[in-house]
mmCIF file of C-alpha atoms in Angstrom:
data_model
loop_
_atom_site.group_PDB
_atom_site.id
_atom_site.type_symbol
_atom_site.label_atom_id
_atom_site.label_comp_id
_atom_site.label_asym_id
_atom_site.label_seq_id
_atom_site.Cartn_x
_atom_site.Cartn_y
_atom_site.Cartn_z
ATOM 1 C CA MET A 1 -0.002 -0.008 -0.005
ATOM 2 C CA THR A 2 2.821 2.419 0.877
ATOM 3 C CA GLN A 3 4.410 1.757 -2.485
ATOM 4 C CA TYR A 4 1.145 2.650 -4.277
ATOM 5 C CA ARG A 5 0.877 5.873 -2.293
ATOM 6 C CA GLN A 6 4.405 6.850 -3.245
ATOM 7 C CA ILE A 7 3.639 6.103 -6.909
ATOM 8 C CA GLY A 8 0.487 8.225 -6.647
ATOM 9 C CA ARG A 9 2.337 11.161 -5.113
ATOM 10 C CA THR A 10 5.022 10.912 -7.771
ATOM 11 C CA MET A 11 2.380 10.991 -10.533
ATOM 12 C CA VAL A 12 0.679 14.037 -8.993
ATOM 13 C CA ARG A 13 4.006 15.863 -8.776
ATOM 14 C CA ALA A 14 4.722 14.999 -12.393
ATOM 15 C CA LEU A 15 1.336 16.264 -13.515
ATOM 16 C CA ASP A 16 1.242 19.318 -11.269
ATOM 17 C CA PRO A 17 3.386 21.649 -13.462
ATOM 18 C CA ARG A 18 1.124 20.970 -16.421
ATOM 19 C CA ILE A 19 -2.033 21.474 -14.386
ATOM 20 C CA THR A 20 -0.628 24.670 -12.943
ATOM 21 C CA ALA A 21 0.285 25.929 -16.406
ATOM 22 C CA GLN A 22 -3.228 25.165 -17.711
ATOM 23 C CA VAL A 23 -4.890 26.963 -14.816
ATOM 24 C CA ARG A 24 -2.589 29.940 -15.277
ATOM 25 C CA ALA A 25 -3.387 30.073 -19.025
ATOM 26 C CA GLU A 26 -7.141 29.882 -18.378
ATOM 27 C CA ARG A 27 -6.910 32.654 -15.799
ATOM 28 C CA GLU A 28 -4.927 34.848 -18.203
ATOM 29 C CA ARG A 29 -7.466 34.208 -20.988
ATOM 30 C CA ARG A 30 -10.351 35.074 -18.672
ATOM 31 C CA ASP A 31 -8.617 38.289 -17.604
ATOM 32 C CA ILE A 32 -8.096 39.312 -21.227
ATOM 33 C CA LEU A 33 -11.670 38.634 -22.256
ATOM 34 C CA SER A 34 -13.142 40.374 -19.184
ATOM 35 C CA ALA A 35 -10.898 43.438 -19.307
ATOM 36 C CA ARG A 36 -12.265 46.752 -20.407
ATOM 37 C CA LEU A 37 -11.592 47.076 -24.121
ATOM 38 C CA ARG A 38 -11.003 50.208 -26.059
ATOM 39 C CA PRO A 39 -13.440 50.823 -28.968
ATOM 40 C CA GLY A 40 -12.370 48.711 -31.901
ATOM 41 C CA VAL A 41 -13.405 46.838 -35.032
ATOM 42 C CA ILE A 42 -12.619 43.173 -35.600
ATOM 43 C CA ALA A 43 -12.907 42.299 -39.298
ATOM 44 C CA VAL A 44 -13.436 38.642 -40.151
ATOM 45 C CA VAL A 45 -12.386 37.900 -43.734
ATOM 46 C CA GLY A 46 -11.767 34.895 -45.915
ATOM 47 C CA PRO A 47 -11.847 33.499 -49.441
ATOM 48 C CA GLY A 48 -14.997 32.270 -51.124
ATOM 49 C CA SER A 49 -18.112 31.003 -49.461
ATOM 50 C CA GLY A 50 -18.447 27.918 -47.298
ATOM 51 C CA THR A 51 -15.020 28.325 -45.621
ATOM 52 C CA GLY A 52 -16.525 29.093 -42.185
ATOM 53 C CA ARG A 53 -16.059 32.877 -42.172
ATOM 54 C CA SER A 54 -19.537 33.684 -40.833
ATOM 55 C CA THR A 55 -19.308 30.840 -38.288
ATOM 56 C CA VAL A 56 -16.018 32.223 -36.922
ATOM 57 C CA ALA A 57 -17.499 35.749 -36.801
ATOM 58 C CA ALA A 58 -20.454 34.407 -34.868
ATOM 59 C CA LEU A 59 -18.229 32.469 -32.452
ATOM 60 C CA VAL A 60 -15.998 35.499 -31.728
ATOM 61 C CA THR A 61 -19.064 37.632 -31.200
ATOM 62 C CA SER A 62 -20.580 35.110 -28.777
ATOM 63 C CA ALA A 63 -17.362 34.723 -26.808
ATOM 64 C CA LEU A 64 -16.914 38.465 -26.484
ATOM 65 C CA ALA A 65 -20.532 39.049 -25.508
ATOM 66 C CA ARG A 66 -20.304 36.467 -22.720
ATOM 67 C CA HIS A 67 -17.504 38.573 -21.144
ATOM 68 C CA GLN A 68 -18.210 42.110 -22.365
ATOM 69 C CA GLY A 69 -21.995 42.170 -21.975
ATOM 70 C CA ALA A 70 -24.216 44.353 -24.164
ATOM 71 C CA GLY A 71 -21.408 46.423 -25.630
ATOM 72 C CA VAL A 72 -20.787 44.008 -28.533
ATOM 73 C CA LEU A 73 -22.338 44.470 -31.965
ATOM 74 C CA ALA A 74 -22.020 42.092 -34.905
ATOM 75 C CA VAL A 75 -22.297 43.644 -38.377
ATOM 76 C CA ASP A 76 -23.170 41.587 -41.427
ATOM 77 C CA ALA A 77 -21.584 43.348 -44.394
ATOM 78 C CA GLY A 78 -22.066 40.414 -46.728
ATOM 79 C CA HIS A 79 -24.865 39.616 -49.147
ATOM 80 C CA GLY A 80 -25.880 36.117 -48.187
ATOM 81 C CA GLY A 81 -27.149 36.741 -44.668
ATOM 82 C CA GLY A 82 -24.680 34.209 -43.247
ATOM 83 C CA LEU A 83 -24.025 36.032 -39.993
ATOM 84 C CA HIS A 84 -27.726 36.587 -39.399
ATOM 85 C CA ALA A 85 -28.329 32.871 -39.885
ATOM 86 C CA ARG A 86 -25.553 32.003 -37.422
ATOM 87 C CA LEU A 87 -26.463 34.524 -34.711
ATOM 88 C CA ALA A 88 -30.025 35.846 -34.758
ATOM 89 C CA ILE A 89 -32.401 34.524 -32.124
ATOM 90 C CA ARG A 90 -34.875 37.260 -32.872
ATOM 91 C CA SER A 91 -35.377 37.900 -36.579
ATOM 92 C CA ASP A 92 -37.431 41.055 -36.475
ATOM 93 C CA GLY A 93 -34.416 43.355 -36.587
ATOM 94 C CA SER A 94 -33.862 45.431 -39.703
ATOM 95 C CA ALA A 95 -30.612 46.876 -40.984
ATOM 96 C CA GLU A 96 -32.640 49.019 -43.369
ATOM 97 C CA VAL A 97 -34.597 50.652 -40.570
ATOM 98 C CA VAL A 98 -31.427 51.296 -38.539
ATOM 99 C CA LEU A 99 -29.639 52.833 -41.517
ATOM 100 C CA ALA A 100 -32.659 55.042 -42.151
ATOM 101 C CA GLY A 101 -32.692 56.089 -38.492
ATOM 102 C CA LEU A 102 -29.017 57.047 -38.803
ATOM 103 C CA GLY A 103 -29.913 59.312 -41.726
ATOM 104 C CA LEU A 104 -28.270 57.212 -44.410
ATOM 105 C CA ARG A 105 -31.186 55.766 -46.406
ATOM 106 C CA GLY A 106 -34.697 56.470 -47.512
ATOM 107 C CA ASP A 107 -36.643 59.635 -46.733
ATOM 108 C CA THR A 108 -34.395 60.415 -43.764
ATOM 109 C CA ALA A 109 -31.179 60.488 -45.841
ATOM 110 C CA GLY A 110 -29.060 63.464 -44.902
ATOM 111 C CA ARG A 111 -30.986 64.248 -41.730
ATOM 112 C CA ARG A 112 -29.510 64.333 -38.267
ATOM 113 C CA PRO A 113 -29.751 60.867 -36.624
ATOM 114 C CA ALA A 114 -32.577 60.575 -34.133
ATOM 115 C CA VAL A 115 -31.721 57.266 -32.456
ATOM 116 C CA GLY A 116 -30.755 56.195 -29.010
ATOM 117 C CA HIS A 117 -29.651 53.049 -27.266
ATOM 118 C CA ARG A 118 -33.181 51.924 -26.415
ATOM 119 C CA TRP A 119 -34.382 52.564 -29.984
ATOM 120 C CA LEU A 120 -31.439 50.634 -31.415
ATOM 121 C CA ARG A 121 -32.026 47.615 -29.185
ATOM 122 C CA GLU A 122 -35.622 47.526 -30.417
ATOM 123 C CA HIS A 123 -34.660 47.652 -34.106
ATOM 124 C CA LEU A 124 -31.466 45.629 -34.256
ATOM 125 C CA ALA A 125 -31.656 41.865 -34.491
ATOM 126 C CA LEU A 126 -30.985 40.086 -31.207
ATOM 127 C CA ALA A 127 -28.145 37.607 -30.896
ATOM 128 C CA GLU A 128 -27.139 35.608 -27.789
ATOM 129 C CA ARG A 129 -25.969 38.374 -25.391
ATOM 130 C CA ALA A 130 -25.132 40.647 -28.328
ATOM 131 C CA MET A 131 -26.853 42.800 -30.958
ATOM 132 C CA LEU A 132 -26.731 42.328 -34.702
ATOM 133 C CA LEU A 133 -26.897 44.802 -37.575
ATOM 134 C CA ALA A 134 -28.266 42.607 -40.321
ATOM 135 C CA GLY A 135 -31.481 41.826 -42.114
ATOM 136 C CA PRO A 136 -32.933 38.334 -42.344
ATOM 137 C CA PRO A 137 -31.713 36.393 -45.394
ATOM 138 C CA GLY A 138 -33.974 36.653 -48.425
ATOM 139 C CA ASP A 139 -35.922 39.711 -47.274
ATOM 140 C CA GLY A 140 -34.453 41.924 -49.963
ATOM 141 C CA GLU A 141 -32.587 44.288 -47.608
ATOM 142 C CA ARG A 142 -29.315 45.693 -48.959
ATOM 143 C CA PRO A 143 -26.311 45.157 -46.724
ATOM 144 C CA VAL A 144 -24.160 48.037 -45.521
ATOM 145 C CA THR A 145 -22.334 49.587 -48.469
ATOM 146 C CA ALA A 146 -18.784 50.858 -48.620
ATOM 147 C CA ALA A 147 -20.017 54.458 -48.646
ATOM 148 C CA GLU A 148 -22.172 53.878 -45.545
ATOM 149 C CA TYR A 149 -19.775 51.737 -43.526
ATOM 150 C CA GLY A 150 -17.576 54.429 -41.997
ATOM 151 C CA THR A 151 -20.554 56.498 -40.795
ATOM 152 C CA VAL A 152 -22.400 53.498 -39.471
ATOM 153 C CA SER A 153 -19.400 52.172 -37.557
ATOM 154 C CA ALA A 154 -18.606 55.556 -36.017
ATOM 155 C CA ALA A 155 -22.215 56.240 -35.057
ATOM 156 C CA LEU A 156 -22.800 52.871 -33.423
ATOM 157 C CA SER A 157 -19.469 52.875 -31.577
ATOM 158 C CA ARG A 158 -21.102 55.164 -28.969
ATOM 159 C CA TRP A 159 -23.303 52.344 -27.805
ATOM 160 C CA PHE A 160 -21.333 49.320 -29.013
ATOM 161 C CA PRO A 161 -17.618 49.897 -28.536
ATOM 162 C CA VAL A 162 -16.662 46.432 -29.875
ATOM 163 C CA ARG A 163 -17.830 45.614 -33.368
ATOM 164 C CA VAL A 164 -17.292 42.299 -35.142
ATOM 165 C CA VAL A 165 -17.775 42.642 -38.898
ATOM 166 C CA ASP A 166 -18.362 39.676 -41.201
ATOM 167 C CA THR A 167 -17.301 40.774 -44.683
ATOM 168 C CA PRO A 168 -18.155 39.334 -48.093
ATOM 169 C CA PRO A 169 -15.596 36.891 -49.551
ATOM 170 C CA LEU A 170 -12.365 38.554 -50.544
ATOM 171 C CA THR A 171 -13.418 39.809 -53.974
ATOM 172 C CA SER A 172 -13.774 43.165 -55.662
ATOM 173 C CA ASP A 173 -16.700 44.129 -53.379
ATOM 174 C CA PRO A 174 -15.709 47.672 -52.223
ATOM 175 C CA VAL A 175 -17.062 47.127 -48.716
ATOM 176 C CA VAL A 176 -14.117 44.768 -48.005
ATOM 177 C CA PRO A 177 -11.397 47.405 -48.244
ATOM 178 C CA ALA A 178 -13.693 49.908 -46.476
ATOM 179 C CA VAL A 179 -13.886 47.567 -43.486
ATOM 180 C CA LEU A 180 -10.250 46.568 -43.521
ATOM 181 C CA ALA A 181 -9.067 50.199 -43.686
ATOM 182 C CA GLN A 182 -10.685 50.848 -40.297
ATOM 183 C CA ALA A 183 -10.080 47.460 -38.697
ATOM 184 C CA ASP A 184 -8.114 47.247 -35.441
ATOM 185 C CA ARG A 185 -7.826 43.473 -35.634
ATOM 186 C CA VAL A 186 -8.306 41.021 -38.494
ATOM 187 C CA VAL A 187 -9.340 37.373 -38.300
ATOM 188 C CA LEU A 188 -8.461 35.556 -41.528
ATOM 189 C CA VAL A 189 -10.418 32.340 -42.038
ATOM 190 C CA ALA A 190 -9.869 29.431 -44.426
ATOM 191 C CA SER A 191 -10.916 25.771 -44.548
ATOM 192 C CA ASN A 192 -8.787 23.208 -42.822
ATOM 193 C CA ASP A 193 -7.800 21.180 -45.881
ATOM 194 C CA GLU A 194 -4.909 21.016 -48.344
ATOM 195 C CA ARG A 195 -5.878 24.426 -49.764
ATOM 196 C CA GLY A 196 -6.129 26.178 -46.406
ATOM 197 C CA PRO A 197 -2.497 27.240 -45.808
ATOM 198 C CA ARG A 198 -2.186 28.463 -49.416
ATOM 199 C CA TRP A 199 -5.387 30.466 -49.070
ATOM 200 C CA LEU A 200 -4.145 32.052 -45.848
ATOM 201 C CA ALA A 201 -0.897 33.044 -47.500
ATOM 202 C CA GLU A 202 -2.575 34.490 -50.595
ATOM 203 C CA CYS A 203 -5.286 36.341 -48.680
ATOM 204 C CA GLY A 204 -2.759 37.651 -46.139
ATOM 205 C CA SER A 205 -0.723 39.158 -48.912
ATOM 206 C CA TRP A 206 -3.857 40.597 -50.561
ATOM 207 C CA ILE A 207 -5.171 42.375 -47.459
ATOM 208 C CA ALA A 208 -1.789 43.607 -46.126
ATOM 209 C CA PRO A 209 -1.731 46.840 -48.176
ATOM 210 C CA LEU A 210 -5.239 47.748 -46.979
ATOM 211 C CA LEU A 211 -4.380 47.669 -43.261
ATOM 212 C CA ARG A 212 -3.142 50.527 -41.130
ATOM 213 C CA LYS A 213 -0.606 48.253 -39.415
ATOM 214 C CA PRO A 214 1.328 45.175 -40.569
ATOM 215 C CA PHE A 215 -0.833 42.061 -40.757
ATOM 216 C CA ALA A 216 1.605 40.267 -38.407
ATOM 217 C CA GLN A 217 0.684 42.819 -35.689
ATOM 218 C CA VAL A 218 -3.117 42.777 -36.061
ATOM 219 C CA GLY A 219 -3.867 39.411 -37.600
ATOM 220 C CA VAL A 220 -5.090 36.069 -36.336
ATOM 221 C CA GLN A 221 -5.559 33.054 -38.642
ATOM 222 C CA VAL A 222 -8.167 30.311 -38.242
ATOM 223 C CA LEU A 223 -8.452 27.069 -40.152
ATOM 224 C CA VAL A 224 -11.955 25.647 -39.896
ATOM 225 C CA SER A 225 -12.352 21.831 -39.912
ATOM 226 C CA ARG A 226 -15.340 20.921 -42.097
ATOM 227 C CA ASP A 227 -15.383 17.241 -41.113
ATOM 228 C CA ALA A 228 -13.883 14.906 -38.559
ATOM 229 C CA GLN A 229 -10.698 14.443 -40.577
ATOM 230 C CA SER A 230 -8.310 17.308 -39.779
ATOM 231 C CA VAL A 231 -5.516 17.383 -42.305
ATOM 232 C CA VAL A 232 -3.566 20.410 -41.172
ATOM 233 C CA PRO A 233 -1.927 20.332 -37.670
ATOM 234 C CA ALA A 234 -2.757 23.164 -35.308
ATOM 235 C CA ALA A 235 0.826 24.333 -34.997
ATOM 236 C CA ARG A 236 1.348 24.784 -38.715
ATOM 237 C CA ARG A 237 1.871 28.324 -39.959
ATOM 238 C CA SER A 238 1.120 29.493 -43.460
ATOM 239 C CA ALA A 239 4.100 30.227 -45.675
ATOM 240 C CA GLY A 240 4.322 33.515 -47.446
ATOM 241 C CA VAL A 241 2.828 35.664 -44.691
ATOM 242 C CA PRO A 242 5.432 38.005 -43.138
ATOM 243 C CA GLY A 243 5.966 37.765 -39.415
ATOM 244 C CA ASP A 244 4.672 35.292 -36.870
ATOM 245 C CA VAL A 245 0.852 35.259 -37.282
ATOM 246 C CA PRO A 246 -0.979 33.244 -34.592
ATOM 247 C CA THR A 247 -2.783 30.345 -36.283
ATOM 248 C CA PHE A 248 -5.527 28.199 -34.765
ATOM 249 C CA VAL A 249 -7.456 25.166 -35.970
ATOM 250 C CA LEU A 250 -11.128 25.077 -35.073
ATOM 251 C CA PRO A 251 -12.046 21.424 -34.552
ATOM 252 C CA PHE A 252 -14.968 19.747 -36.262
ATOM 253 C CA ASP A 253 -18.158 20.064 -34.212
ATOM 254 C CA PRO A 254 -21.587 18.897 -35.442
ATOM 255 C CA ALA A 255 -23.179 21.818 -33.509
ATOM 256 C CA LEU A 256 -21.465 24.213 -35.910
ATOM 257 C CA ARG A 257 -23.060 22.473 -38.907
ATOM 258 C CA ALA A 258 -26.596 22.604 -37.529
ATOM 259 C CA ALA A 259 -29.097 24.986 -39.094
ATOM 260 C CA GLY A 260 -30.169 28.092 -37.205
ATOM 261 C CA ALA A 261 -28.482 30.235 -34.632
ATOM 262 C CA LEU A 262 -25.447 28.827 -32.870
ATOM 263 C CA LYS A 263 -25.909 28.121 -29.189
ATOM 264 C CA TRP A 264 -22.903 28.184 -26.836
ATOM 265 C CA ALA A 265 -24.347 25.457 -24.662
ATOM 266 C CA ASP A 266 -24.464 23.024 -27.636
ATOM 267 C CA PHE A 267 -20.757 23.294 -28.488
ATOM 268 C CA ALA A 268 -18.271 20.600 -27.579
ATOM 269 C CA ASN A 269 -15.716 21.543 -24.897
ATOM 270 C CA GLY A 270 -12.958 21.667 -27.497
ATOM 271 C CA THR A 271 -14.983 24.135 -29.597
ATOM 272 C CA ARG A 272 -15.584 26.433 -26.631
ATOM 273 C CA GLU A 273 -11.948 26.314 -25.515
ATOM 274 C CA MET A 274 -10.625 27.031 -29.023
ATOM 275 C CA THR A 275 -13.118 29.823 -29.526
ATOM 276 C CA LEU A 276 -12.032 31.449 -26.293
ATOM 277 C CA ASP A 277 -8.345 31.058 -27.297
ATOM 278 C CA ILE A 278 -9.001 32.677 -30.690
ATOM 279 C CA THR A 279 -10.981 35.528 -29.203
ATOM 280 C CA ALA A 280 -8.497 36.221 -26.429
ATOM 281 C CA GLN A 281 -5.637 36.369 -28.947
ATOM 282 C CA THR A 282 -7.735 38.691 -31.127
ATOM 283 C CA VAL A 283 -8.524 41.241 -28.422
ATOM 284 C CA ARG A 284 -5.269 40.961 -26.459
ATOM 285 C CA ASP A 285 -4.026 44.315 -27.758
ATOM 286 C CA LEU A 286 -7.420 46.040 -27.460
ATOM 287 C CA ARG A 287 -7.307 46.081 -23.675
ATOM 288 C CA LEU A 288 -7.125 49.453 -21.981
ATOM 289 C CA ARG A 289 -3.841 49.692 -20.107
#
């Protein structure tokens, strides 16, 4: 019996440094996510459709809202309504009405905005612990345009200091450079397959001239696993991107493939942990000192 106890104590001592390191890392992550953040825009970009861009934008929004409360706004700047589909738990919000209230569209264009926090919360779509500037897919609403984006972002920053923007695929759509030119942090998303690292490298080079700071300083990269077979290891970095860009692999999770709004409680533990890691890395430099 004494021998078994000695073996047990030896095993605990061997494991203790790792357990201590894990607890320390979790505490640091929690402190980062809960800290007061300066106003900022997190742009989520990626190539093509179906790579998981809107899903990652929704996950980052959800993780931030769980720690930052009602000061988080997600903005769907795309055309397919992907972020609305991933986030909205109340579909009666209207981007068109909000843009009109801000004096940007319709009969109110050019007028002084007559909106407030209460009015916005009634007219924005509701996400889980966050708000969403987006219209339901298929309702004919036009997304935020490049000409409108700067005014919209600045106006809403008063009530929603942290904004997560889901952009269209990296194409010639002028709203993409409009968002990137004002972004404080950029999350670059690609699929976790043999094309993923090449896409990250090509997209990183494409967006670099549009940013105010080097991509290596403001960028985070995420490879999204579309099935249970992950072909790119988590530690792999994409070639061709200058600097040391943090790269994460989001594991496959059936809950992310389900239709309708994503629910934090339905995610696997690995999904929640990786989402928190990605989000903490993204906002690390947005904390107020």
